[in-house]
Short mmCIF file of C-alpha atoms in Angstrom, two decimals:
data_model
loop_
_atom_site.label_atom_id
_atom_site.label_comp_id
_atom_site.label_asym_id
_atom_site.label_seq_id
_atom_site.Cartn_x
_atom_site.Cartn_y
_atom_site.Cartn_z
CA MET H 1 162.25 185.20 135.47
CA ASP H 2 161.74 182.52 132.81
CA ALA H 3 157.74 182.27 132.32
CA LYS H 4 156.34 178.55 133.01
CA ALA H 5 154.14 177.08 130.57
CA PRO H 6 150.41 176.88 132.28
CA ARG H 7 149.43 173.37 133.72
CA ALA H 8 146.50 171.72 132.18
CA PRO H 9 143.77 171.32 134.50
CA ARG H 10 143.15 167.88 135.91
CA ALA H 11 140.31 166.04 134.60
CA HIS H 12 137.87 164.26 137.27
CA ILE H 13 137.45 161.08 135.85
CA ALA H 14 134.13 159.63 137.29
CA SER H 15 133.64 155.84 138.02
CA ILE H 16 132.00 154.23 134.88
CA THR H 17 129.32 151.51 135.46
CA PRO H 18 129.23 148.58 133.30
CA ILE H 19 126.37 149.20 131.02
CA THR H 20 124.31 145.62 130.23
CA PRO H 21 124.41 145.00 126.65
CA ILE H 22 120.98 145.96 125.33
CA THR H 23 119.36 143.35 123.16
CA PRO H 24 119.00 144.81 119.61
CA ILE H 25 115.30 145.39 119.07
CA ALA H 26 113.59 143.40 116.47
CA SER H 27 112.63 144.70 113.16
CA MET H 28 109.38 146.12 112.64
CA GLY H 29 108.54 143.21 110.56
CA SER H 30 109.38 140.61 113.20
CA MET H 31 107.21 142.56 115.73
CA GLY H 32 104.40 142.47 113.10
CA SER H 33 104.92 138.46 113.10
CA MET H 34 104.91 138.21 116.33
CA GLY H 35 101.93 140.48 116.76
CA SER H 36 99.89 138.17 114.39
CA MET H 37 101.15 135.13 116.12
CA GLY H 38 99.60 136.57 119.44
CA SER H 39 96.22 137.35 117.65
CA ASN H 40 96.22 133.67 116.51
CA ARG H 41 97.56 131.76 119.50
CA ARG H 42 96.29 131.70 123.14
CA PRO H 43 98.84 131.60 125.68
CA ALA H 44 99.68 128.39 127.14
CA SER H 45 98.65 129.28 130.56
CA ALA H 46 95.23 130.17 128.97
CA ARG H 47 94.80 127.28 127.27
CA ALA H 48 96.07 124.96 130.27
CA HIS H 49 93.35 126.73 132.84
CA PRO H 50 89.90 124.85 131.03
CA ALA H 51 91.54 121.46 131.20
CA LEU H 52 93.09 122.22 134.62
CA GLY H 53 89.66 123.34 136.00
CA ARG H 54 87.73 120.33 134.30
CA LEU H 55 90.42 117.70 136.16
CA LEU H 56 89.60 119.57 139.37
CA LEU H 57 85.82 119.40 138.87
CA GLY H 58 86.02 115.69 137.85
CA ALA H 59 88.09 114.76 141.04
CA ALA H 60 85.68 116.87 143.26
CA ALA H 61 82.72 115.11 142.49
CA SER H 62 84.51 111.46 142.45
CA PHE H 63 85.47 112.65 146.26
CA ALA H 64 82.04 113.72 146.94
CA ALA H 65 80.36 110.43 145.32
CA ALA H 66 82.71 108.45 147.73
CA ALA H 67 82.08 110.47 150.92
CA ALA H 68 78.41 110.28 150.31
CA GLY H 69 78.83 106.39 149.93
CA ALA H 70 80.53 106.00 153.04
CA LEU H 71 78.33 108.34 154.97
CA ALA H 72 75.10 106.04 153.93
CA PRO H 73 73.74 103.77 156.53
CA VAL H 74 73.99 101.05 154.50
CA ALA H 75 74.33 98.27 157.30
CA PRO H 76 71.46 99.34 159.65
CA ALA H 77 68.99 99.12 156.73
CA ALA H 78 70.47 95.56 155.90
CA ALA H 79 70.16 94.52 159.52
CA TYR H 80 66.85 95.85 159.48
CA ALA H 81 65.85 94.09 156.43
CA ALA H 82 67.11 90.73 157.73
CA GLU H 83 65.66 91.05 161.18
CA ALA H 84 62.11 92.32 159.64
CA PRO H 85 59.65 89.30 159.47
CA PRO H 86 58.24 88.85 156.10
CA ARG H 87 54.76 90.58 155.21
CA ALA H 88 51.94 88.20 155.44
CA MET H 89 49.92 88.52 151.99
CA PRO H 90 46.33 88.89 152.25
CA SER H 91 44.55 85.45 151.31
CA THR H 92 42.26 85.61 148.40
CA ALA H 93 41.50 81.90 148.70
CA VAL H 94 37.82 81.27 149.05
CA PRO H 95 36.74 78.60 151.86
CA ALA H 96 36.12 75.07 150.92
CA PRO H 97 32.47 73.89 151.42
CA PRO H 98 32.15 71.01 154.13
CA PRO H 99 32.92 67.50 152.65
CA THR H 100 29.96 65.91 150.84
CA PRO H 101 28.86 62.78 152.30
CA GLY H 102 30.08 59.61 150.58
CA ALA H 103 32.59 62.02 148.51
CA GLY H 104 35.59 60.37 150.12
CA PRO H 105 36.35 56.91 152.23
CA GLY H 106 35.43 56.73 155.68
CA ASP H 107 32.05 57.35 156.59
CA GLN H 108 32.09 54.52 159.09
CA LEU H 109 31.00 54.65 162.78
CA THR H 110 31.13 52.57 166.00
CA VAL H 111 28.16 53.37 168.12
CA ILE H 112 28.40 51.54 171.67
CA VAL H 113 25.03 51.77 173.99
CA ARG H 114 24.92 50.92 177.89
CA GLU H 115 22.06 50.85 180.24
CA ALA H 116 19.37 51.30 177.21
CA GLY H 117 17.64 47.98 178.35
CA GLY H 118 15.29 46.08 175.79
CA GLY H 119 17.99 44.42 173.81
CA ALA H 120 19.21 47.98 172.79
CA ASP H 121 22.64 47.74 174.63
CA GLY H 122 25.60 46.58 172.36
CA THR H 123 28.35 47.74 170.07
CA PHE H 124 27.40 48.50 166.33
CA GLU H 125 29.15 49.46 163.13
CA LEU H 126 27.45 51.58 160.71
CA ARG H 127 28.96 52.03 157.33
CA CYS H 128 27.62 54.60 154.65
CA HIS H 129 28.18 54.85 151.01
CA PRO H 130 27.61 51.98 150.61
CA GLN H 131 25.47 50.88 153.49
CA GLY H 132 26.57 48.46 155.68
CA GLY H 133 27.89 46.99 158.92
CA SER H 134 25.93 45.37 162.12
CA HIS H 135 23.56 48.44 162.86
CA PRO H 136 20.24 47.48 162.93
CA LYS H 137 18.87 50.33 160.93
CA ALA H 138 22.02 51.03 158.82
CA GLN H 139 19.93 52.48 155.88
CA ASP H 140 17.80 54.97 158.26
CA ALA H 141 20.41 56.19 160.07
CA CYS H 142 22.63 56.69 156.98
CA SER H 143 19.88 58.77 155.41
CA TRP H 144 19.33 60.65 158.41
CA LEU H 145 22.81 61.59 158.76
CA ASP H 146 22.93 62.99 155.06
CA ARG H 147 20.08 65.02 155.71
CA ARG H 148 21.38 66.58 158.83
CA THR H 149 24.93 67.25 157.39
CA THR H 150 24.80 70.96 156.48
CA TRP H 151 27.18 73.74 156.10
CA GLY H 152 28.29 74.83 159.65
CA LYS H 153 26.30 72.47 161.50
CA ASP H 154 27.70 69.29 163.52
CA PRO H 155 25.13 66.49 164.22
CA PHE H 156 27.02 65.25 167.01
CA ALA H 157 27.77 68.66 168.44
CA PRO H 158 27.44 68.87 172.26
CA VAL H 159 25.18 71.04 174.25
CA PRO H 160 26.42 74.93 173.98
CA PRO H 161 27.85 75.81 177.46
CA GLY H 162 25.58 77.72 179.85
CA THR H 163 22.49 76.53 177.89
CA VAL H 164 19.56 76.62 180.76
CA CYS H 165 18.31 73.03 180.83
CA THR H 166 15.20 71.66 182.83
CA MET H 167 15.95 68.96 185.70
CA GLN H 168 14.54 66.20 183.55
CA TYR H 169 15.89 62.61 184.14
CA GLY H 170 15.83 60.19 181.13
CA GLY H 171 17.21 57.17 182.52
CA PRO H 172 20.69 55.70 183.06
CA ALA H 173 21.19 54.88 179.14
CA THR H 174 24.51 56.39 177.74
CA ALA H 175 26.09 56.13 174.27
CA HIS H 176 29.36 56.50 172.60
CA VAL H 177 29.87 57.28 168.76
CA THR H 178 33.28 57.27 167.47
CA GLY H 179 34.47 57.05 163.68
CA THR H 180 34.57 59.26 160.94
CA TRP H 181 31.91 61.09 159.10
CA ALA H 182 31.76 63.41 155.99
CA GLY H 183 35.54 63.58 156.30
CA ARG H 184 35.63 64.67 159.77
CA ARG H 185 36.66 62.79 163.02
CA VAL H 186 33.87 61.83 165.35
CA ASP H 187 33.95 61.37 169.25
CA ALA H 188 30.78 62.08 170.90
CA ARG H 189 29.31 60.89 174.08
CA PHE H 190 25.60 60.90 175.18
CA ASP H 191 23.06 60.60 178.24
CA ARG H 192 19.67 61.39 179.65
CA GLY H 193 20.56 63.13 182.86
CA ASN H 194 18.65 66.32 181.80
CA GLY H 195 16.07 67.87 179.36
CA CYS H 196 18.75 69.00 177.27
CA GLU H 197 20.82 65.56 176.82
CA ILE H 198 17.62 64.02 176.42
CA ALA H 199 16.68 66.16 173.59
CA ARG H 200 20.21 65.90 171.77
CA TRP H 201 19.86 62.07 172.29
CA ASP H 202 16.38 61.65 170.56
CA ALA H 203 17.53 64.17 167.84
CA LEU H 204 20.15 61.42 166.91
CA VAL H 205 17.49 58.57 166.29
CA PRO H 206 17.75 56.16 164.46
CA VAL H 207 21.66 56.35 164.67
CA LEU H 208 20.72 56.19 168.74
CA PRO H 209 18.01 53.65 170.11
CA ASP H 210 14.67 55.50 170.29
CA LEU H 211 14.03 55.31 174.31
CA ARG H 212 11.14 57.72 174.09
CA PRO H 213 8.03 56.62 175.94
#
């Protein structure tokens, strides 16, 4: 028998997975340069964060201010201010004293007397400062009125309401005095129907005729 040459064993070829090329590693000098750069410069993200934070804080503050302005009760306050009446200021003025007789024009009276008898009836004009008119006792009447014109007193004032008067009759005489005295308007009526009215009439003599017995 011819001897056969031995067969070579079959080699099992494994599937080869493609190998991704490996980027060459930088030299140590390059790495040193990169290290030095990293130590001197901050990453871009690290530099961007503070600016972004400040931007966000500013936007939040603007939004809060706008919200506060929108929620503030401006309209009710304005309406209240428009409707509220102005506050009255306390007066510090000093009350003026009563006008002094003769200080201004118009001290003139008209005296009408009725039912007095004895020639006392009639209509008489009395002017003071200067004195004049048809009144029979102009000088005495003006002097008496000057003395009776004082602060808080009216020489022509009526009898106060509620005054108790005596049942006394002094006759049918009546008088009506009109005009202006000491800057005030005068419109006073007189009679002698009871004790109070008799005393009031007699207190105005000589402006009115003296009818005392």
